[in-house]
């Protein structure tokens, strides 16, 4: 009965979404308070119904109810409980249901906390949210229904793709979807503003926290996905410029731009039109990502099933929402009033520059992702736009952006003083150059690229700290006063510092790994040793083991320092999942400081040895730790719920009002 | 079922309630001028910041001036009084919305859902009375037991041959290996392992499979399964003569009621070029077993009798292609080529000379080297 209740709840949620999408909008048009008031209760009830539906699907997975086709295709009764639960969204149908669950969750949150919004804006926002919900609920019910039943029910399921049987599946998709779908809020706000033809202070005050929250989740989701690929796929890469990765990266870049332009809009009422366009584009890129991943256009671990009907359906949704929003934008954008004016050298100017770089970078990634698909569709030729293209174009765009990052927060609103800011950044510049020099001389004499990269990373981190120091008035007041003031600084100030410093940390990790990685590719017999980056790896032998739903051959290695001191053990394994007869490689990873030793075993050789790939990855964890630091920055900024005015500082007097 | 529909009705009612809710509450007034409210909050915030000495009085004045300018701008933009809604349009919209939920919700569910199928949690299915379980469910039940008690040798011993019978060769290999390691080897287990490996390799006696049969034979020199498959190994290597010899020897050693005798007859037929008899259409197992006990002449007589019987039957059912094929093949195996040709002719006539079945029969006969007496 629970399965069928879940199914009914899903259909009812669709019916409610249709009401939510139409009636409040009509109410806003007619100025009827009661019709507009329908928005919030339908959104909340819709959320309750989808939650019920999702829970009933989880229950079917937990109890291995193979009369549900989706469970039969993607679960196995012997699978560990965690993977039974996470397997719910480890497939096309279930992941779409999770997508919609998060969508209606955001819709309900808006409904719950928006009582101080103008009534018509509130009704329109929730109605647009209802449109998206209705479209995707219809998509699920029509092409991807997870509640299709089997009668008679099979006795055993086909198991989940072994690559997905990992804790990563519990974290990566929900985080990523919170990010993707979180941008639907700013989209709904933008479309509602375009429908109303006006944008007021409440708009910006409302949109920024949602963008920030979505950005924090998306940052976490991408970083988690990257780390998962790094340890699960067994060949030590963390970013492949794979179209599916790009699909998540593009909304992140556009969302980062949106975050900064919303800042300008909130403080200075400037960049209104541009912010609205970015809000539309960011969610459009999220939808495009969903289309690329779910339509079967791309082959990857994310494309669970390829069904042309689904692709066409999502393409139609994509066309209606992106096309509709952009048409609305073209019709209405000119009616929006442009806001405050500013000089090129100012905080606003720096943020505009940031937006230019980020949107160009987004466009670059978009071209690199879509170009091969278009070529294949037109000519049938398969071409690959790989890392070299992205490193050259995207990398070139990022370097100047990263160089100017520390300037932004130090510039004043409306009119800034570049030379004063440059003076303040002297120390940071010195640190950056010193680090570059040190890494060139002492660590790697060959690679100028690595030295400059390390220098740039140090410049970013030192620049962020400089910002914090000046905001607490450090050189002028004494250290004691500065520390007291530092404590009193608002969350947003820390948010900026952490986000920008996190960028530097990630960059440091990227540069270290790219330039200084050591890779060994050898055949080892039990008892043989291998020297890697000052460590001695001793192959102890193979050991067969049996897991709940797999068998594996573990290769065990003991690690010793150069002085012979034992540093523990590292285990890599060849695994075969019995239900699908699918082999996987489980990499062995040991962390030393920020660096990692990564061991991945290959096939056995005829003379009793085994192929072993070993990497020494210096500072590799900084890549993801940097993302965590960025997320912390986002959370700080989110926790800061002050009202922001952004009044300009008078000339010849430095503002102490924190940014 | 009843419970489900009650719950369904309650859920639908709750969903409708969400739509009606605004009409059950006193009407809220339409508020405008939220901008001004936000700015008023901002002014209060500046006062608080000033009190905390987070900003200087001069900065506070400047910020207040900025907000003041924005308030003026917002006041200018404030729309005039909102129109009163057309109440009949409101009623129509609300009625449609309230109707839409049960119609679309329940209607959609009735179209998509399967209310008659109950939940079938695996644990509950396996806990049900064993007599209601299917073979698959019984196997699953045994597997579950063995996952919890992997050292239960008896369980593996029982399960292994069942796996083999339902064609799960791979699981059978594991189960036989487990029972051998837990209960120790015996001829039946080793032979079973050999059979499972044979099936796993796509019905080929691999080296691994042969070793298992040889071990079985070492434990029990008379084990019929091992003897049969070791002969088959020879046949698969191309040595059909030795294979046939061994099968005949095995045939003679076996008791009359042994099920292996039928298998051997089929195997012999196969190595001599003739396809094995179709189940249910050829001689019955008893007949084959009876044939096995006879002398050469008796056996020949019995076969002749069966062929005559078949010829008789074909006269009554001339449109049975498979029957004609069997008859032609029998004559051909017996070396009676003329009779085979005659049977072909009768068959073609019986099936209708131009029919596709007749063409099929001619093609089949051609494969045996039998052609129609005169060219058409």
mmCIF file with all atom_site columns, N, CA and C in Angstrom, chain B residues 281-313:
data_model
loop_
_atom_site.group_PDB
_atom_site.id
_atom_site.type_symbol
_atom_site.label_atom_id
_atom_site.label_alt_id
_atom_site.label_comp_id
_atom_site.label_asym_id
_atom_site.label_entity_id
_atom_site.label_seq_id
_atom_site.pdbx_PDB_ins_code
_atom_site.Cartn_x
_atom_site.Cartn_y
_atom_site.Cartn_z
_atom_site.occupancy
_atom_site.B_iso_or_equiv
_atom_site.pdbx_formal_charge
_atom_site.auth_seq_id
_atom_site.auth_comp_id
_atom_site.auth_asym_id
_atom_site.auth_atom_id
_atom_site.pdbx_PDB_model_num
ATOM 1  N N  . UNK B 1 281 ? 8.238  -36.192 -28.804 1.00 0.00 ? 281 UNK B N  1
ATOM 2  C CA . UNK B 1 281 ? 7.811  -36.637 -30.124 1.00 0.00 ? 281 UNK B CA 1
ATOM 3  C C  . UNK B 1 281 ? 8.514  -37.932 -30.528 1.00 0.00 ? 281 UNK B C  1
ATOM 4  N N  . UNK B 1 282 ? 9.632  -38.210 -29.903 1.00 0.00 ? 282 UNK B N  1
ATOM 5  C CA . UNK B 1 282 ? 10.373 -39.421 -30.257 1.00 0.00 ? 282 UNK B CA 1
ATOM 6  C C  . UNK B 1 282 ? 9.915  -40.576 -29.405 1.00 0.00 ? 282 UNK B C  1
ATOM 7  N N  . UNK B 1 283 ? 10.725 -41.590 -29.344 1.00 0.00 ? 283 UNK B N  1
ATOM 8  C CA . UNK B 1 283 ? 10.390 -42.717 -28.487 1.00 0.00 ? 283 UNK B CA 1
ATOM 9  C C  . UNK B 1 283 ? 10.436 -42.293 -27.029 1.00 0.00 ? 283 UNK B C  1
ATOM 10 N N  . UNK B 1 284 ? 9.596  -42.884 -26.229 1.00 0.00 ? 284 UNK B N  1
ATOM 11 C CA . UNK B 1 284 ? 9.564  -42.522 -24.820 1.00 0.00 ? 284 UNK B CA 1
ATOM 12 C C  . UNK B 1 284 ? 10.784 -43.099 -24.114 1.00 0.00 ? 284 UNK B C  1
ATOM 13 N N  . UNK B 1 285 ? 11.035 -42.578 -22.926 1.00 0.00 ? 285 UNK B N  1
ATOM 14 C CA . UNK B 1 285 ? 12.181 -43.047 -22.159 1.00 0.00 ? 285 UNK B CA 1
ATOM 15 C C  . UNK B 1 285 ? 12.102 -44.554 -21.923 1.00 0.00 ? 285 UNK B C  1
ATOM 16 N N  . UNK B 1 286 ? 10.884 -45.021 -21.651 1.00 0.00 ? 286 UNK B N  1
ATOM 17 C CA . UNK B 1 286 ? 10.744 -46.463 -21.390 1.00 0.00 ? 286 UNK B CA 1
ATOM 18 C C  . UNK B 1 286 ? 11.117 -47.279 -22.630 1.00 0.00 ? 286 UNK B C  1
ATOM 19 N N  . UNK B 1 287 ? 10.680 -46.745 -23.766 1.00 0.00 ? 287 UNK B N  1
ATOM 20 C CA . UNK B 1 287 ? 10.984 -47.463 -25.004 1.00 0.00 ? 287 UNK B CA 1
ATOM 21 C C  . UNK B 1 287 ? 12.485 -47.543 -25.231 1.00 0.00 ? 287 UNK B C  1
ATOM 22 N N  . UNK B 1 288 ? 13.161 -46.372 -24.930 1.00 0.00 ? 288 UNK B N  1
ATOM 23 C CA . UNK B 1 288 ? 14.607 -46.391 -25.133 1.00 0.00 ? 288 UNK B CA 1
ATOM 24 C C  . UNK B 1 288 ? 15.258 -47.369 -24.175 1.00 0.00 ? 288 UNK B C  1
ATOM 25 N N  . UNK B 1 289 ? 14.785 -47.307 -22.929 1.00 0.00 ? 289 UNK B N  1
ATOM 26 C CA . UNK B 1 289 ? 15.363 -48.218 -21.960 1.00 0.00 ? 289 UNK B CA 1
ATOM 27 C C  . UNK B 1 289 ? 15.106 -49.670 -22.338 1.00 0.00 ? 289 UNK B C  1
ATOM 28 N N  . UNK B 1 290 ? 13.897 -49.894 -22.843 1.00 0.00 ? 290 UNK B N  1
ATOM 29 C CA . UNK B 1 290 ? 13.583 -51.259 -23.294 1.00 0.00 ? 290 UNK B CA 1
ATOM 30 C C  . UNK B 1 290 ? 14.531 -51.644 -24.425 1.00 0.00 ? 290 UNK B C  1
ATOM 31 N N  . UNK B 1 291 ? 14.736 -50.701 -25.345 1.00 0.00 ? 291 UNK B N  1
ATOM 32 C CA . UNK B 1 291 ? 15.599 -50.979 -26.491 1.00 0.00 ? 291 UNK B CA 1
ATOM 33 C C  . UNK B 1 291 ? 17.007 -51.319 -26.040 1.00 0.00 ? 291 UNK B C  1
ATOM 34 N N  . UNK B 1 292 ? 17.435 -50.678 -24.965 1.00 0.00 ? 292 UNK B N  1
ATOM 35 C CA . UNK B 1 292 ? 18.797 -50.880 -24.504 1.00 0.00 ? 292 UNK B CA 1
ATOM 36 C C  . UNK B 1 292 ? 19.060 -52.310 -24.048 1.00 0.00 ? 292 UNK B C  1
ATOM 37 N N  . UNK B 1 293 ? 18.007 -52.964 -23.572 1.00 0.00 ? 293 UNK B N  1
ATOM 38 C CA . UNK B 1 293 ? 18.170 -54.313 -23.041 1.00 0.00 ? 293 UNK B CA 1
ATOM 39 C C  . UNK B 1 293 ? 18.116 -55.402 -24.090 1.00 0.00 ? 293 UNK B C  1
ATOM 40 N N  . UNK B 1 294 ? 17.721 -55.013 -25.281 1.00 0.00 ? 294 UNK B N  1
ATOM 41 C CA . UNK B 1 294 ? 17.469 -56.038 -26.284 1.00 0.00 ? 294 UNK B CA 1
ATOM 42 C C  . UNK B 1 294 ? 18.747 -56.434 -26.998 1.00 0.00 ? 294 UNK B C  1
ATOM 43 N N  . UNK B 1 295 ? 18.658 -57.502 -27.693 1.00 0.00 ? 295 UNK B N  1
ATOM 44 C CA . UNK B 1 295 ? 19.753 -57.890 -28.574 1.00 0.00 ? 295 UNK B CA 1
ATOM 45 C C  . UNK B 1 295 ? 19.697 -56.991 -29.796 1.00 0.00 ? 295 UNK B C  1
ATOM 46 N N  . UNK B 1 296 ? 20.780 -56.997 -30.574 1.00 0.00 ? 296 UNK B N  1
ATOM 47 C CA . UNK B 1 296 ? 20.827 -56.168 -31.769 1.00 0.00 ? 296 UNK B CA 1
ATOM 48 C C  . UNK B 1 296 ? 19.604 -56.373 -32.657 1.00 0.00 ? 296 UNK B C  1
ATOM 49 N N  . UNK B 1 297 ? 19.249 -57.661 -32.885 1.00 0.00 ? 297 UNK B N  1
ATOM 50 C CA . UNK B 1 297 ? 18.132 -57.929 -33.804 1.00 0.00 ? 297 UNK B CA 1
ATOM 51 C C  . UNK B 1 297 ? 16.821 -57.413 -33.236 1.00 0.00 ? 297 UNK B C  1
ATOM 52 N N  . UNK B 1 298 ? 16.620 -57.727 -31.936 1.00 0.00 ? 298 UNK B N  1
ATOM 53 C CA . UNK B 1 298 ? 15.382 -57.268 -31.311 1.00 0.00 ? 298 UNK B CA 1
ATOM 54 C C  . UNK B 1 298 ? 15.271 -55.748 -31.400 1.00 0.00 ? 298 UNK B C  1
ATOM 55 N N  . UNK B 1 299 ? 16.429 -55.115 -31.159 1.00 0.00 ? 299 UNK B N  1
ATOM 56 C CA . UNK B 1 299 ? 16.417 -53.659 -31.160 1.00 0.00 ? 299 UNK B CA 1
ATOM 57 C C  . UNK B 1 299 ? 16.050 -53.150 -32.550 1.00 0.00 ? 299 UNK B C  1
ATOM 58 N N  . UNK B 1 300 ? 16.685 -53.722 -33.550 1.00 0.00 ? 300 UNK B N  1
ATOM 59 C CA . UNK B 1 300 ? 16.394 -53.319 -34.920 1.00 0.00 ? 300 UNK B CA 1
ATOM 60 C C  . UNK B 1 300 ? 14.922 -53.513 -35.220 1.00 0.00 ? 300 UNK B C  1
ATOM 61 N N  . UNK B 1 301 ? 14.379 -54.624 -34.740 1.00 0.00 ? 301 UNK B N  1
ATOM 62 C CA . UNK B 1 301 ? 12.965 -54.925 -35.007 1.00 0.00 ? 301 UNK B CA 1
ATOM 63 C C  . UNK B 1 301 ? 12.089 -53.873 -34.336 1.00 0.00 ? 301 UNK B C  1
ATOM 64 N N  . UNK B 1 302 ? 12.475 -53.543 -33.125 1.00 0.00 ? 302 UNK B N  1
ATOM 65 C CA . UNK B 1 302 ? 11.669 -52.561 -32.397 1.00 0.00 ? 302 UNK B CA 1
ATOM 66 C C  . UNK B 1 302 ? 11.681 -51.211 -33.112 1.00 0.00 ? 302 UNK B C  1
ATOM 67 N N  . UNK B 1 303 ? 12.896 -50.840 -33.591 1.00 0.00 ? 303 UNK B N  1
ATOM 68 C CA . UNK B 1 303 ? 13.009 -49.552 -34.285 1.00 0.00 ? 303 UNK B CA 1
ATOM 69 C C  . UNK B 1 303 ? 12.190 -49.584 -35.570 1.00 0.00 ? 303 UNK B C  1
ATOM 70 N N  . UNK B 1 304 ? 12.317 -50.684 -36.299 1.00 0.00 ? 304 UNK B N  1
ATOM 71 C CA . UNK B 1 304 ? 11.520 -50.831 -37.524 1.00 0.00 ? 304 UNK B CA 1
ATOM 72 C C  . UNK B 1 304 ? 10.039 -50.650 -37.216 1.00 0.00 ? 304 UNK B C  1
ATOM 73 N N  . UNK B 1 305 ? 9.610  -51.278 -36.122 1.00 0.00 ? 305 UNK B N  1
ATOM 74 C CA . UNK B 1 305 ? 8.199  -51.194 -35.735 1.00 0.00 ? 305 UNK B CA 1
ATOM 75 C C  . UNK B 1 305 ? 7.792  -49.764 -35.462 1.00 0.00 ? 305 UNK B C  1
ATOM 76 N N  . UNK B 1 306 ? 8.678  -49.061 -34.764 1.00 0.00 ? 306 UNK B N  1
ATOM 77 C CA . UNK B 1 306 ? 8.350  -47.672 -34.442 1.00 0.00 ? 306 UNK B CA 1
ATOM 78 C C  . UNK B 1 306 ? 8.257  -46.827 -35.690 1.00 0.00 ? 306 UNK B C  1
ATOM 79 N N  . UNK B 1 307 ? 9.174  -47.081 -36.637 1.00 0.00 ? 307 UNK B N  1
ATOM 80 C CA . UNK B 1 307 ? 9.164  -46.307 -37.875 1.00 0.00 ? 307 UNK B CA 1
ATOM 81 C C  . UNK B 1 307 ? 7.882  -46.597 -38.657 1.00 0.00 ? 307 UNK B C  1
ATOM 82 N N  . UNK B 1 308 ? 7.474  -47.869 -38.679 1.00 0.00 ? 308 UNK B N  1
ATOM 83 C CA . UNK B 1 308 ? 6.258  -48.242 -39.384 1.00 0.00 ? 308 UNK B CA 1
ATOM 84 C C  . UNK B 1 308 ? 5.052  -47.532 -38.757 1.00 0.00 ? 308 UNK B C  1
ATOM 85 N N  . UNK B 1 309 ? 5.100  -47.492 -37.419 1.00 0.00 ? 309 UNK B N  1
ATOM 86 C CA . UNK B 1 309 ? 4.025  -46.818 -36.693 1.00 0.00 ? 309 UNK B CA 1
ATOM 87 C C  . UNK B 1 309 ? 3.936  -45.344 -37.106 1.00 0.00 ? 309 UNK B C  1
ATOM 88 N N  . UNK B 1 310 ? 5.135  -44.739 -37.212 1.00 0.00 ? 310 UNK B N  1
ATOM 89 C CA . UNK B 1 310 ? 5.201  -43.322 -37.575 1.00 0.00 ? 310 UNK B CA 1
ATOM 90 C C  . UNK B 1 310 ? 4.668  -43.128 -38.990 1.00 0.00 ? 310 UNK B C  1
ATOM 91 N N  . UNK B 1 311 ? 5.072  -44.022 -39.898 1.00 0.00 ? 311 UNK B N  1
ATOM 92 C CA . UNK B 1 311 ? 4.619  -43.928 -41.290 1.00 0.00 ? 311 UNK B CA 1
ATOM 93 C C  . UNK B 1 311 ? 3.100  -44.023 -41.351 1.00 0.00 ? 311 UNK B C  1
ATOM 94 N N  . UNK B 1 312 ? 2.552  -44.919 -40.537 1.00 0.00 ? 312 UNK B N  1
ATOM 95 C CA . UNK B 1 312 ? 1.100  -45.081 -40.458 1.00 0.00 ? 312 UNK B CA 1
ATOM 96 C C  . UNK B 1 312 ? 0.439  -43.759 -40.045 1.00 0.00 ? 312 UNK B C  1
ATOM 97 N N  . UNK B 1 313 ? 1.077  -43.160 -38.998 1.00 0.00 ? 313 UNK B N  1
ATOM 98 C CA . UNK B 1 313 ? 0.463  -41.962 -38.447 1.00 0.00 ? 313 UNK B CA 1
ATOM 99 C C  . UNK B 1 313 ? 0.516  -40.815 -39.455 1.00 0.00 ? 313 UNK B C  1
#
